[in-house]
PDB file of C-alpha atoms in Angstrom:
ATOM      1  CA  MET A  11      -4.092 -20.620 -26.199  1.00 52.00           C
ATOM      2  CA  GLY A  12      -1.781 -19.415 -23.468  1.00 72.00           C
ATOM      3  CA  ASN A  13       1.734 -19.900 -22.649  1.00 82.00           C
ATOM      4  CA  ILE A  14       2.700 -22.967 -20.492  1.00 84.00           C
ATOM      5  CA  TYR A  15       5.265 -22.636 -17.722  1.00 88.00           C
ATOM      6  CA  ASP A  16       6.504 -25.771 -16.019  1.00 87.00           C
ATOM      7  CA  TYR A  17       8.523 -25.173 -12.948  1.00 89.00           C
ATOM      8  CA  TYR A  18      10.962 -28.067 -11.790  1.00 87.00           C
ATOM      9  CA  ALA A  19      14.208 -28.669  -9.913  1.00 89.00           C
ATOM     10  CA  ALA A  20      17.692 -30.032 -11.057  1.00 90.00           C
ATOM     11  CA  THR A  21      20.950 -30.443  -9.361  1.00 92.00           C
ATOM     12  CA  SER A  22      22.595 -28.172 -12.268  1.00 94.00           C
ATOM     13  CA  ASP A  23      21.828 -26.084 -15.236  1.00 94.00           C
ATOM     14  CA  THR A  24      23.383 -28.968 -17.211  1.00 93.00           C
ATOM     15  CA  GLN A  25      20.937 -31.404 -15.856  1.00 90.00           C
ATOM     16  CA  ALA A  26      17.941 -29.103 -16.333  1.00 89.00           C
ATOM     17  CA  LEU A  27      18.804 -28.523 -19.977  1.00 89.00           C
ATOM     18  CA  ALA A  28      19.010 -32.473 -20.621  1.00 87.00           C
ATOM     19  CA  LEU A  29      15.876 -32.694 -18.923  1.00 82.00           C
ATOM     20  CA  PHE A  30      14.238 -29.869 -20.697  1.00 79.00           C
ATOM     21  CA  GLN A  31      15.842 -30.909 -24.273  1.00 75.00           C
ATOM     22  CA  ASP A  32      14.392 -34.393 -23.711  1.00 63.00           C
ATOM     23  CA  ASP A  33      11.087 -32.744 -24.606  1.00 57.00           C
ATOM     24  CA  SER A  34       9.266 -34.745 -22.042  1.00 55.00           C
ATOM     25  CA  MET A  35       9.450 -32.282 -19.398  1.00 53.00           C
ATOM     26  CA  VAL A  36       9.191 -35.232 -17.035  1.00 56.00           C
ATOM     27  CA  ASP A  37      11.932 -34.878 -14.018  1.00 53.00           C
ATOM     28  CA  PRO A  38      12.737 -36.867 -11.230  1.00 55.00           C
ATOM     29  CA  PHE A  39      12.009 -34.551  -8.557  1.00 54.00           C
ATOM     30  CA  GLY A  40       8.341 -33.341  -9.397  1.00 61.00           C
ATOM     31  CA  THR A  41       7.179 -30.993 -11.974  1.00 65.00           C
ATOM     32  CA  LEU A  42       4.817 -28.058 -11.237  1.00 65.00           C
ATOM     33  CA  GLY A  43       3.133 -27.149 -14.638  1.00 64.00           C
ATOM     34  CA  LEU A  44       1.075 -24.016 -14.488  1.00 63.00           C
ATOM     35  CA  LYS A  45      -0.507 -22.451 -17.253  1.00 63.00           C
ATOM     36  CA  GLY A  46      -0.003 -18.287 -17.047  1.00 68.00           C
ATOM     37  CA  ALA A  47       2.487 -18.172 -14.285  1.00 86.00           C
ATOM     38  CA  ASP A  48       5.106 -16.172 -16.067  1.00 91.00           C
ATOM     39  CA  PRO A  49       8.288 -16.117 -13.998  1.00 94.00           C
ATOM     40  CA  TYR A  50       9.443 -12.629 -15.462  1.00 93.00           C
ATOM     41  CA  LEU A  51       6.221 -11.067 -14.617  1.00 92.00           C
ATOM     42  CA  ILE A  52       5.485 -12.667 -11.071  1.00 94.00           C
ATOM     43  CA  LEU A  53       8.727 -13.761  -9.376  1.00 95.00           C
ATOM     44  CA  GLY A  54      10.797 -10.538  -9.317  1.00 95.00           C
ATOM     45  CA  THR A  55       7.988  -9.056  -7.126  1.00 95.00           C
ATOM     46  CA  ILE A  56       7.363 -12.221  -5.106  1.00 96.00           C
ATOM     47  CA  GLU A  57      10.928 -12.524  -4.160  1.00 97.00           C
ATOM     48  CA  ALA A  58      11.432  -8.928  -3.413  1.00 97.00           C
ATOM     49  CA  HIS A  59       8.562  -9.008  -1.080  1.00 96.00           C
ATOM     50  CA  LEU A  60       9.845 -12.181   0.670  1.00 97.00           C
ATOM     51  CA  THR A  61      13.448 -10.893   1.023  1.00 97.00           C
ATOM     52  CA  GLY A  62      12.993  -7.230   1.779  1.00 97.00           C
ATOM     53  CA  VAL A  63      15.265  -6.269  -1.105  1.00 97.00           C
ATOM     54  CA  SER A  64      14.471  -4.203  -4.146  1.00 97.00           C
ATOM     55  CA  GLU A  65      12.927  -5.681  -7.459  1.00 95.00           C
ATOM     56  CA  GLU A  66      15.944  -4.024  -9.311  1.00 97.00           C
ATOM     57  CA  GLN A  67      18.440  -6.177  -6.624  1.00 97.00           C
ATOM     58  CA  VAL A  68      16.294  -9.124  -7.559  1.00 97.00           C
ATOM     59  CA  GLU A  69      16.785  -8.749 -11.189  1.00 97.00           C
ATOM     60  CA  ALA A  70      20.432  -8.008 -11.083  1.00 97.00           C
ATOM     61  CA  ASP A  71      20.971 -11.448  -9.796  1.00 98.00           C
ATOM     62  CA  PRO A  72      22.627 -13.513 -12.862  1.00 97.00           C
ATOM     63  CA  ARG A  73      20.180 -16.436 -12.183  1.00 97.00           C
ATOM     64  CA  PHE A  74      17.125 -14.340 -12.239  1.00 98.00           C
ATOM     65  CA  CYS A  75      15.135 -15.620 -15.578  1.00 96.00           C
ATOM     66  CA  ALA A  76      18.547 -16.365 -17.203  1.00 96.00           C
ATOM     67  CA  LEU A  77      18.162 -17.953 -20.347  1.00 94.00           C
ATOM     68  CA  LEU A  78      19.785 -21.277 -20.494  1.00 93.00           C
ATOM     69  CA  ASN A  79      19.225 -22.639 -24.016  1.00 90.00           C
ATOM     70  CA  ASP A  80      19.403 -21.033 -27.455  1.00 81.00           C
ATOM     71  CA  ALA A  81      18.239 -17.445 -27.458  1.00 71.00           C
ATOM     72  CA  GLU A  82      17.512 -17.641 -31.098  1.00 74.00           C
ATOM     73  CA  HIS A  83      15.342 -20.763 -30.706  1.00 71.00           C
ATOM     74  CA  ASP A  84      11.628 -20.052 -31.231  1.00 75.00           C
ATOM     75  CA  GLY A  85      11.019 -21.829 -28.111  1.00 75.00           C
ATOM     76  CA  PRO A  86      10.436 -23.607 -25.845  1.00 85.00           C
ATOM     77  CA  TRP A  87      12.869 -21.730 -23.344  1.00 90.00           C
ATOM     78  CA  LEU A  88      14.563 -22.639 -20.320  1.00 92.00           C
ATOM     79  CA  VAL A  89      15.268 -19.986 -17.646  1.00 95.00           C
ATOM     80  CA  SER A  90      16.740 -20.398 -14.157  1.00 97.00           C
ATOM     81  CA  LEU A  91      15.293 -19.084 -11.185  1.00 97.00           C
ATOM     82  CA  THR A  92      17.451 -17.507  -8.250  1.00 97.00           C
ATOM     83  CA  ASP A  93      18.374 -19.740  -5.067  1.00 97.00           C
ATOM     84  CA  THR A  94      17.640 -16.631  -3.189  1.00 97.00           C
ATOM     85  CA  LEU A  95      13.820 -17.417  -4.353  1.00 97.00           C
ATOM     86  CA  ARG A  96      14.020 -20.840  -3.705  1.00 97.00           C
ATOM     87  CA  ASP A  97      15.262 -20.553  -0.071  1.00 97.00           C
ATOM     88  CA  ALA A  98      12.665 -17.807   0.483  1.00 97.00           C
ATOM     89  CA  LEU A  99       9.805 -19.816  -0.867  1.00 97.00           C
ATOM     90  CA  ALA A 100      10.923 -22.753   1.117  1.00 96.00           C
ATOM     91  CA  ALA A 101      11.179 -20.751   4.329  1.00 97.00           C
ATOM     92  CA  ALA A 102       7.772 -18.971   3.975  1.00 97.00           C
ATOM     93  CA  THR A 103       4.442 -19.734   5.738  1.00 97.00           C
ATOM     94  CA  PRO A 104       1.365 -19.716   4.108  1.00 97.00           C
ATOM     95  CA  GLU A 105       0.546 -16.499   5.825  1.00 97.00           C
ATOM     96  CA  ARG A 106       3.550 -14.894   4.239  1.00 97.00           C
ATOM     97  CA  LEU A 107       2.984 -16.137   0.870  1.00 97.00           C
ATOM     98  CA  LEU A 108      -0.517 -14.859   0.922  1.00 97.00           C
ATOM     99  CA  LYS A 109       0.850 -11.502   1.745  1.00 97.00           C
ATOM    100  CA  ALA A 110       3.428 -11.505  -1.249  1.00 96.00           C
ATOM    101  CA  ALA A 111       0.561 -12.555  -3.400  1.00 95.00           C
ATOM    102  CA  THR A 112      -1.526  -9.718  -2.409  1.00 95.00           C
ATOM    103  CA  ALA A 113       1.250  -7.260  -2.932  1.00 94.00           C
ATOM    104  CA  TRP A 114       1.773  -8.732  -6.403  1.00 94.00           C
ATOM    105  CA  THR A 115      -1.812  -8.344  -7.174  1.00 93.00           C
ATOM    106  CA  ARG A 116      -1.446  -4.676  -6.405  1.00 93.00           C
ATOM    107  CA  THR A 117       1.263  -4.213  -9.391  1.00 92.00           C
ATOM    108  CA  GLU A 118       0.639  -3.438 -12.883  1.00 90.00           C
ATOM    109  CA  ASP A 119       1.171  -6.952 -13.980  1.00 89.00           C
ATOM    110  CA  GLY A 120      -0.953  -8.495 -11.075  1.00 90.00           C
ATOM    111  CA  GLY A 121      -3.761  -6.044 -11.214  1.00 87.00           C
ATOM    112  CA  GLY A 122      -7.128  -7.969 -11.081  1.00 85.00           C
ATOM    113  CA  GLU A 123      -5.769 -11.134 -10.133  1.00 90.00           C
ATOM    114  CA  ASP A 124      -6.972 -13.278  -7.266  1.00 92.00           C
ATOM    115  CA  PRO A 125      -4.361 -13.209  -4.402  1.00 94.00           C
ATOM    116  CA  GLY A 126      -5.713 -16.475  -3.141  1.00 94.00           C
ATOM    117  CA  LEU A 127      -5.122 -18.220  -6.555  1.00 92.00           C
ATOM    118  CA  MET A 128      -1.502 -16.829  -6.554  1.00 93.00           C
ATOM    119  CA  ALA A 129      -0.996 -17.751  -3.001  1.00 95.00           C
ATOM    120  CA  ASP A 130      -1.995 -21.302  -3.953  1.00 93.00           C
ATOM    121  CA  PHE A 131       0.584 -21.316  -6.534  1.00 93.00           C
ATOM    122  CA  LEU A 132       3.248 -19.895  -4.537  1.00 95.00           C
ATOM    123  CA  GLU A 133       2.579 -22.671  -1.952  1.00 94.00           C
ATOM    124  CA  ARG A 134       2.943 -25.335  -4.640  1.00 92.00           C
ATOM    125  CA  LEU A 135       6.075 -23.490  -5.621  1.00 94.00           C
ATOM    126  CA  GLY A 136       7.350 -23.316  -2.164  1.00 94.00           C
ATOM    127  CA  GLN A 137       6.854 -27.132  -1.744  1.00 92.00           C
ATOM    128  CA  LEU A 138       8.894 -27.732  -4.723  1.00 91.00           C
ATOM    129  CA  ALA A 139      11.549 -25.506  -3.105  1.00 93.00           C
ATOM    130  CA  ARG A 140      11.565 -27.258   0.205  1.00 93.00           C
ATOM    131  CA  ASP A 141      12.061 -30.521  -1.756  1.00 90.00           C
ATOM    132  CA  ALA A 142      14.777 -29.000  -3.994  1.00 88.00           C
ATOM    133  CA  ALA A 143      16.765 -27.171  -1.248  1.00 82.00           C
ATOM    134  CA  PRO A 144      19.769 -26.899  -0.800  1.00 88.00           C
ATOM    135  CA  ARG A 145      21.261 -29.668  -3.219  1.00 91.00           C
ATOM    136  CA  ARG A 146      18.785 -28.624  -6.540  1.00 92.00           C
ATOM    137  CA  ARG A 147      18.013 -25.436  -8.334  1.00 94.00           C
ATOM    138  CA  LEU A 148      14.816 -24.385  -9.367  1.00 94.00           C
ATOM    139  CA  TYR A 149      13.984 -23.719 -13.392  1.00 93.00           C
ATOM    140  CA  CYS A 150      11.197 -22.630 -15.433  1.00 92.00           C
ATOM    141  CA  GLY A 151      10.390 -24.197 -18.940  1.00 88.00           C
ATOM    142  CA  MET A 152       8.324 -22.062 -21.048  1.00 88.00           C
ATOM    143  CA  SER A 153       6.385 -22.967 -24.317  1.00 83.00           C
ATOM    144  CA  LEU A 154       3.563 -21.469 -26.650  1.00 77.00           C
TER     145      LEU A 154
END
C-alpha cells in the first residue's frame, strides 16, 4: 500500500490545518487526491521548469513543502506549496505542462514514469490552482 497525497486549497495555513485536523480531508474548494504524487519528489522540478529558476531556488522558498503540523507526529502530515507554483500552474497551457512533465520523467525520481500521466496530474493540479488563485494557497496532506 502506498502513500496518499491530497492536494487542496485554503485561505490560510490556519484554515488548512483546521481542515486537515478535521480528519475528513474534505475542503470547500475541491480536493485532488492522488496516490503516489509526492510533492517533495515532483513539484520542485516542475516549478523550476515552469518558472525558469533553479530547483535550489525553488527549494529555498520557505513555503516549499514546509511542514505545518507537528514534526514529531507519526502522520498524517500537512505541507504548504509555494504561491509561485500555484501561479505557474494556473497560467500554464497543457502543452507547457506536458513539457514540464517530460522534463520530470528525465530526472532520477521520475525515470521510467509516463509523461502523459504526469501531465494529467499537473493539468488537474493546475485547475485547482486556477480556482485557488489569488485568494487561496495550495497544500498537500500526506498519509501512509
